């Protein structure tokens, strides 16, 4: 299978992954042949991409760190809980219990799938940003935690802090959160209150570690002291918050928003690298970069030889050098064995 932008999907193509609507209901099931009106419906729902199975992508698997059902259930729980926070101003114990349970499932599944690189396999409607964002930040942060050798207890705290990092945004008017373009100084000052609001919401629950609340409080701090709300720097920022700071930025970069298209993983990786040592901690950046697929399976790439191919598999430890199947000849090139061949660009067909 491969991921194709909605604009390029043609009638007759076969859907490789089920598409779910905002409430978790099935919009279209995997295996179905796309008709003109289905394509229109998906576009109306704001679905930016679909996974299709065609002759060039045959047999290509896009592995996911967590099962699709777990991901959908987590998004549903986050949607429900965050809406309740918006209404009541606090996180209820019942909602927290559900969140803790799903976070533990996420951690267990990622531990089980150890070795799978962070890909880009979730498709969400553009208006679902906040909920999907929380879950993605949780998944990616857990992968970093595992790579840093955290035990299960630490991973659970990190993952819970990650999924709740933006809970304070529930206290800020929605129009402001989703406002495209630049914010006025006053608006930005208001946005800047969400880490402390989040801290206050989480710390009302003494059954969870205060570290979880500190992740929310510190996730916009920068290691060089230029972040907010307290301009903390270096060692004063907890490592959990440094991890979430990175995955938060990365997810925002690669995700499509109503006002701009997300950038590709290898482009986002460049930006993350450029922030190493200033906004982000070097050790966390290095660990993260070793654990993402820069060119996820199914990406169409052009090589320095001029050939165009599709990424069929990853090489762990050399994630800029995947295995590429050339489209015309079906020849497979393992880029770790052809060091003179590089990927020059990612194209869409
Ligand atoms: Fe935030
Ligand atoms: Fe965030």
PDB file of C-alpha atoms in Angstrom, residues 96-276:
ATOM      1  CA  UNK A  96      -8.586  10.374  33.905  1.00  0.00           C
ATOM      2  CA  UNK A  97      -9.093   6.674  34.637  1.00  0.00           C
ATOM      3  CA  UNK A  98     -10.020   6.032  30.988  1.00  0.00           C
ATOM      4  CA  UNK A  99      -7.051   8.051  29.752  1.00  0.00           C
ATOM      5  CA  UNK A 100      -4.664   6.156  32.055  1.00  0.00           C
ATOM      6  CA  UNK A 101      -5.982   2.841  30.807  1.00  0.00           C
ATOM      7  CA  UNK A 102      -5.598   3.687  27.120  1.00  0.00           C
ATOM      8  CA  UNK A 103      -2.144   5.224  27.725  1.00  0.00           C
ATOM      9  CA  UNK A 104      -1.025   1.987  29.387  1.00  0.00           C
ATOM     10  CA  UNK A 105      -2.308   0.046  26.375  1.00  0.00           C
ATOM     11  CA  UNK A 106      -0.370   2.361  24.055  1.00  0.00           C
ATOM     12  CA  UNK A 107       2.837   1.858  26.065  1.00  0.00           C
ATOM     13  CA  UNK A 108       2.395  -1.930  26.116  1.00  0.00           C
ATOM     14  CA  UNK A 109       1.771  -2.098  22.374  1.00  0.00           C
ATOM     15  CA  UNK A 110       4.793   0.041  21.548  1.00  0.00           C
ATOM     16  CA  UNK A 111       6.969  -2.079  23.857  1.00  0.00           C
ATOM     17  CA  UNK A 112       5.682  -5.133  21.983  1.00  0.00           C
ATOM     18  CA  UNK A 113       6.427  -3.512  18.607  1.00  0.00           C
ATOM     19  CA  UNK A 114       9.897  -2.372  19.668  1.00  0.00           C
ATOM     20  CA  UNK A 115      12.035  -1.656  16.638  1.00  0.00           C
ATOM     21  CA  UNK A 116       9.248  -0.259  14.458  1.00  0.00           C
ATOM     22  CA  UNK A 117      10.220   3.223  13.302  1.00  0.00           C
ATOM     23  CA  UNK A 118       7.921   6.193  13.762  1.00  0.00           C
ATOM     24  CA  UNK A 119       6.080   6.475  10.458  1.00  0.00           C
ATOM     25  CA  UNK A 120       3.235   8.562   9.306  1.00  0.00           C
ATOM     26  CA  UNK A 121       0.436   6.144   9.082  1.00  0.00           C
ATOM     27  CA  UNK A 122      -2.500   7.822  10.692  1.00  0.00           C
ATOM     28  CA  UNK A 123      -5.012   9.637   8.563  1.00  0.00           C
ATOM     29  CA  UNK A 124      -7.158  12.129  10.344  1.00  0.00           C
ATOM     30  CA  UNK A 125      -9.616  14.747   9.285  1.00  0.00           C
ATOM     31  CA  UNK A 126      -8.135  18.230   9.532  1.00  0.00           C
ATOM     32  CA  UNK A 127     -10.653  19.402  12.132  1.00  0.00           C
ATOM     33  CA  UNK A 128      -9.584  16.593  14.449  1.00  0.00           C
ATOM     34  CA  UNK A 129      -6.205  18.179  15.093  1.00  0.00           C
ATOM     35  CA  UNK A 130      -6.083  18.504  18.889  1.00  0.00           C
ATOM     36  CA  UNK A 131      -7.188  14.976  19.721  1.00  0.00           C
ATOM     37  CA  UNK A 132      -5.064  13.239  17.113  1.00  0.00           C
ATOM     38  CA  UNK A 133      -2.171  15.503  18.073  1.00  0.00           C
ATOM     39  CA  UNK A 134      -2.341  14.439  21.745  1.00  0.00           C
ATOM     40  CA  UNK A 135      -2.284  10.768  20.762  1.00  0.00           C
ATOM     41  CA  UNK A 136       0.566  11.196  18.265  1.00  0.00           C
ATOM     42  CA  UNK A 137       2.669  13.116  20.770  1.00  0.00           C
ATOM     43  CA  UNK A 138       2.020  10.322  23.258  1.00  0.00           C
ATOM     44  CA  UNK A 139       3.049   7.571  20.807  1.00  0.00           C
ATOM     45  CA  UNK A 140       6.219   9.316  19.616  1.00  0.00           C
ATOM     46  CA  UNK A 141       7.267  10.315  23.150  1.00  0.00           C
ATOM     47  CA  UNK A 142       6.926   6.692  24.273  1.00  0.00           C
ATOM     48  CA  UNK A 143       9.214   5.572  21.447  1.00  0.00           C
ATOM     49  CA  UNK A 144      11.857   8.061  22.612  1.00  0.00           C
ATOM     50  CA  UNK A 145      11.406   6.920  26.233  1.00  0.00           C
ATOM     51  CA  UNK A 146      11.972   3.301  25.205  1.00  0.00           C
ATOM     52  CA  UNK A 147      15.069   4.251  23.225  1.00  0.00           C
ATOM     53  CA  UNK A 148      16.391   6.047  26.319  1.00  0.00           C
ATOM     54  CA  UNK A 149      15.957   2.849  28.331  1.00  0.00           C
ATOM     55  CA  UNK A 150      13.055   3.928  30.566  1.00  0.00           C
ATOM     56  CA  UNK A 151      11.286   1.227  32.574  1.00  0.00           C
ATOM     57  CA  UNK A 152       7.550   0.674  32.244  1.00  0.00           C
ATOM     58  CA  UNK A 153       6.613   2.913  35.194  1.00  0.00           C
ATOM     59  CA  UNK A 154       8.561   5.841  33.816  1.00  0.00           C
ATOM     60  CA  UNK A 155       7.137   5.203  30.363  1.00  0.00           C
ATOM     61  CA  UNK A 156       3.596   5.340  31.726  1.00  0.00           C
ATOM     62  CA  UNK A 157       4.205   8.705  33.414  1.00  0.00           C
ATOM     63  CA  UNK A 158       5.889  10.094  30.316  1.00  0.00           C
ATOM     64  CA  UNK A 159       3.070   8.860  28.077  1.00  0.00           C
ATOM     65  CA  UNK A 160       0.361  10.242  30.372  1.00  0.00           C
ATOM     66  CA  UNK A 161       2.087  13.632  30.525  1.00  0.00           C
ATOM     67  CA  UNK A 162       2.433  13.563  26.737  1.00  0.00           C
ATOM     68  CA  UNK A 163      -1.226  12.793  26.019  1.00  0.00           C
ATOM     69  CA  UNK A 164      -2.299  15.526  28.466  1.00  0.00           C
ATOM     70  CA  UNK A 165       0.348  18.114  27.520  1.00  0.00           C
ATOM     71  CA  UNK A 166      -2.138  20.522  25.924  1.00  0.00           C
ATOM     72  CA  UNK A 167      -5.047  19.962  28.333  1.00  0.00           C
ATOM     73  CA  UNK A 168      -4.704  23.620  29.391  1.00  0.00           C
ATOM     74  CA  UNK A 169      -5.784  24.691  25.894  1.00  0.00           C
ATOM     75  CA  UNK A 170      -9.331  23.750  26.942  1.00  0.00           C
ATOM     76  CA  UNK A 171      -9.355  26.975  28.961  1.00  0.00           C
ATOM     77  CA  UNK A 172      -8.575  29.122  25.921  1.00  0.00           C
ATOM     78  CA  UNK A 173     -11.264  30.201  23.407  1.00  0.00           C
ATOM     79  CA  UNK A 174     -11.426  27.711  20.524  1.00  0.00           C
ATOM     80  CA  UNK A 175     -11.321  30.418  17.824  1.00  0.00           C
ATOM     81  CA  UNK A 176      -7.936  31.477  19.114  1.00  0.00           C
ATOM     82  CA  UNK A 177      -6.507  27.934  19.181  1.00  0.00           C
ATOM     83  CA  UNK A 178      -7.496  27.333  15.564  1.00  0.00           C
ATOM     84  CA  UNK A 179      -6.764  30.826  14.315  1.00  0.00           C
ATOM     85  CA  UNK A 180      -4.733  30.760  11.113  1.00  0.00           C
ATOM     86  CA  UNK A 181      -1.959  33.275  10.525  1.00  0.00           C
ATOM     87  CA  UNK A 182      -0.219  35.414  13.083  1.00  0.00           C
ATOM     88  CA  UNK A 183      -1.605  36.222  16.491  1.00  0.00           C
ATOM     89  CA  UNK A 184      -1.659  39.651  18.094  1.00  0.00           C
ATOM     90  CA  UNK A 185       0.560  40.183  21.137  1.00  0.00           C
ATOM     91  CA  UNK A 186      -2.449  39.916  23.475  1.00  0.00           C
ATOM     92  CA  UNK A 187      -3.647  36.733  21.785  1.00  0.00           C
ATOM     93  CA  UNK A 188      -0.221  35.145  22.088  1.00  0.00           C
ATOM     94  CA  UNK A 189      -0.058  36.101  25.777  1.00  0.00           C
ATOM     95  CA  UNK A 190      -3.323  34.251  26.254  1.00  0.00           C
ATOM     96  CA  UNK A 191      -2.065  31.165  24.380  1.00  0.00           C
ATOM     97  CA  UNK A 192       1.023  31.241  26.596  1.00  0.00           C
ATOM     98  CA  UNK A 193      -1.128  30.541  29.654  1.00  0.00           C
ATOM     99  CA  UNK A 194      -2.009  26.996  28.528  1.00  0.00           C
ATOM    100  CA  UNK A 195       1.015  25.254  30.114  1.00  0.00           C
ATOM    101  CA  UNK A 196       0.201  26.623  33.568  1.00  0.00           C
ATOM    102  CA  UNK A 197      -3.517  26.011  33.110  1.00  0.00           C
ATOM    103  CA  UNK A 198      -2.675  22.411  32.193  1.00  0.00           C
ATOM    104  CA  UNK A 199      -0.428  22.078  35.245  1.00  0.00           C
ATOM    105  CA  UNK A 200      -3.255  23.252  37.498  1.00  0.00           C
ATOM    106  CA  UNK A 201      -5.798  20.926  35.915  1.00  0.00           C
ATOM    107  CA  UNK A 202      -3.555  17.860  36.261  1.00  0.00           C
ATOM    108  CA  UNK A 203      -2.206  18.536  39.727  1.00  0.00           C
ATOM    109  CA  UNK A 204      -5.685  18.423  41.226  1.00  0.00           C
ATOM    110  CA  UNK A 205      -5.313  14.656  40.967  1.00  0.00           C
ATOM    111  CA  UNK A 206      -2.905  13.529  43.641  1.00  0.00           C
ATOM    112  CA  UNK A 207      -3.208   9.919  42.513  1.00  0.00           C
ATOM    113  CA  UNK A 208      -0.868  10.703  39.627  1.00  0.00           C
ATOM    114  CA  UNK A 209       2.791  11.735  39.768  1.00  0.00           C
ATOM    115  CA  UNK A 210       3.458  15.483  39.831  1.00  0.00           C
ATOM    116  CA  UNK A 211       5.876  14.839  36.954  1.00  0.00           C
ATOM    117  CA  UNK A 212       2.857  14.372  34.689  1.00  0.00           C
ATOM    118  CA  UNK A 213       1.658  17.880  35.538  1.00  0.00           C
ATOM    119  CA  UNK A 214       5.163  19.250  34.995  1.00  0.00           C
ATOM    120  CA  UNK A 215       5.212  17.895  31.438  1.00  0.00           C
ATOM    121  CA  UNK A 216       2.240  20.153  30.672  1.00  0.00           C
ATOM    122  CA  UNK A 217       3.868  23.051  32.523  1.00  0.00           C
ATOM    123  CA  UNK A 218       7.256  22.779  30.785  1.00  0.00           C
ATOM    124  CA  UNK A 219       6.559  21.564  27.241  1.00  0.00           C
ATOM    125  CA  UNK A 220       7.093  25.028  25.689  1.00  0.00           C
ATOM    126  CA  UNK A 221      10.368  25.727  27.492  1.00  0.00           C
ATOM    127  CA  UNK A 222      13.548  25.746  25.359  1.00  0.00           C
ATOM    128  CA  UNK A 223      16.919  24.421  26.555  1.00  0.00           C
ATOM    129  CA  UNK A 224      18.510  27.830  25.846  1.00  0.00           C
ATOM    130  CA  UNK A 225      15.973  29.600  28.075  1.00  0.00           C
ATOM    131  CA  UNK A 226      13.991  31.298  25.281  1.00  0.00           C
ATOM    132  CA  UNK A 227      10.768  29.369  25.873  1.00  0.00           C
ATOM    133  CA  UNK A 228       7.688  30.024  28.002  1.00  0.00           C
ATOM    134  CA  UNK A 229       6.085  30.405  30.522  1.00  0.00           C
ATOM    135  CA  UNK A 230       9.057  30.528  32.940  1.00  0.00           C
ATOM    136  CA  UNK A 231      12.103  30.740  30.599  1.00  0.00           C
ATOM    137  CA  UNK A 232      13.578  27.637  32.208  1.00  0.00           C
ATOM    138  CA  UNK A 233      16.765  26.305  30.668  1.00  0.00           C
ATOM    139  CA  UNK A 234      19.003  23.193  30.528  1.00  0.00           C
ATOM    140  CA  UNK A 235      18.784  20.963  33.566  1.00  0.00           C
ATOM    141  CA  UNK A 236      15.838  22.880  35.051  1.00  0.00           C
ATOM    142  CA  UNK A 237      13.600  21.381  32.391  1.00  0.00           C
ATOM    143  CA  UNK A 238      12.571  17.805  33.136  1.00  0.00           C
ATOM    144  CA  UNK A 239      13.617  15.252  30.528  1.00  0.00           C
ATOM    145  CA  UNK A 240       9.971  14.201  29.971  1.00  0.00           C
ATOM    146  CA  UNK A 241       9.115  17.784  29.006  1.00  0.00           C
ATOM    147  CA  UNK A 242      12.151  17.921  26.684  1.00  0.00           C
ATOM    148  CA  UNK A 243      10.862  14.826  24.896  1.00  0.00           C
ATOM    149  CA  UNK A 244       7.348  16.224  24.566  1.00  0.00           C
ATOM    150  CA  UNK A 245       8.740  19.579  23.387  1.00  0.00           C
ATOM    151  CA  UNK A 246      10.263  17.734  20.424  1.00  0.00           C
ATOM    152  CA  UNK A 247       7.371  15.447  19.494  1.00  0.00           C
ATOM    153  CA  UNK A 248       4.970  18.406  19.848  1.00  0.00           C
ATOM    154  CA  UNK A 249       6.908  20.436  17.262  1.00  0.00           C
ATOM    155  CA  UNK A 250       7.418  17.466  14.946  1.00  0.00           C
ATOM    156  CA  UNK A 251       3.737  16.524  14.898  1.00  0.00           C
ATOM    157  CA  UNK A 252       2.717  20.121  14.224  1.00  0.00           C
ATOM    158  CA  UNK A 253       5.158  20.256  11.288  1.00  0.00           C
ATOM    159  CA  UNK A 254       4.058  17.065   9.547  1.00  0.00           C
ATOM    160  CA  UNK A 255       0.310  17.454  10.062  1.00  0.00           C
ATOM    161  CA  UNK A 256      -2.005  19.078   7.558  1.00  0.00           C
ATOM    162  CA  UNK A 257      -3.902  22.030   8.974  1.00  0.00           C
ATOM    163  CA  UNK A 258      -6.812  23.865   7.400  1.00  0.00           C
ATOM    164  CA  UNK A 259      -4.491  26.730   6.454  1.00  0.00           C
ATOM    165  CA  UNK A 260      -1.371  24.858   5.372  1.00  0.00           C
ATOM    166  CA  UNK A 261      -0.165  21.463   4.241  1.00  0.00           C
ATOM    167  CA  UNK A 262       2.103  19.476   6.550  1.00  0.00           C
ATOM    168  CA  UNK A 263       5.724  19.004   5.476  1.00  0.00           C
ATOM    169  CA  UNK A 264       7.363  15.636   4.820  1.00  0.00           C
ATOM    170  CA  UNK A 265       9.175  13.679   7.550  1.00  0.00           C
ATOM    171  CA  UNK A 266      12.665  14.261   6.108  1.00  0.00           C
ATOM    172  CA  UNK A 267      11.960  18.006   5.866  1.00  0.00           C
ATOM    173  CA  UNK A 268      10.626  18.139   9.433  1.00  0.00           C
ATOM    174  CA  UNK A 269      13.714  16.199  10.569  1.00  0.00           C
ATOM    175  CA  UNK A 270      15.910  18.978   9.113  1.00  0.00           C
ATOM    176  CA  UNK A 271      14.045  21.583  11.160  1.00  0.00           C
ATOM    177  CA  UNK A 272      14.288  19.466  14.313  1.00  0.00           C
ATOM    178  CA  UNK A 273      18.039  19.079  13.696  1.00  0.00           C
ATOM    179  CA  UNK A 274      18.421  22.832  13.275  1.00  0.00           C
ATOM    180  CA  UNK A 275      16.783  23.376  16.699  1.00  0.00           C
ATOM    181  CA  UNK A 276      19.160  20.981  18.430  1.00  0.00           C
TER     182      UNK A 276
END
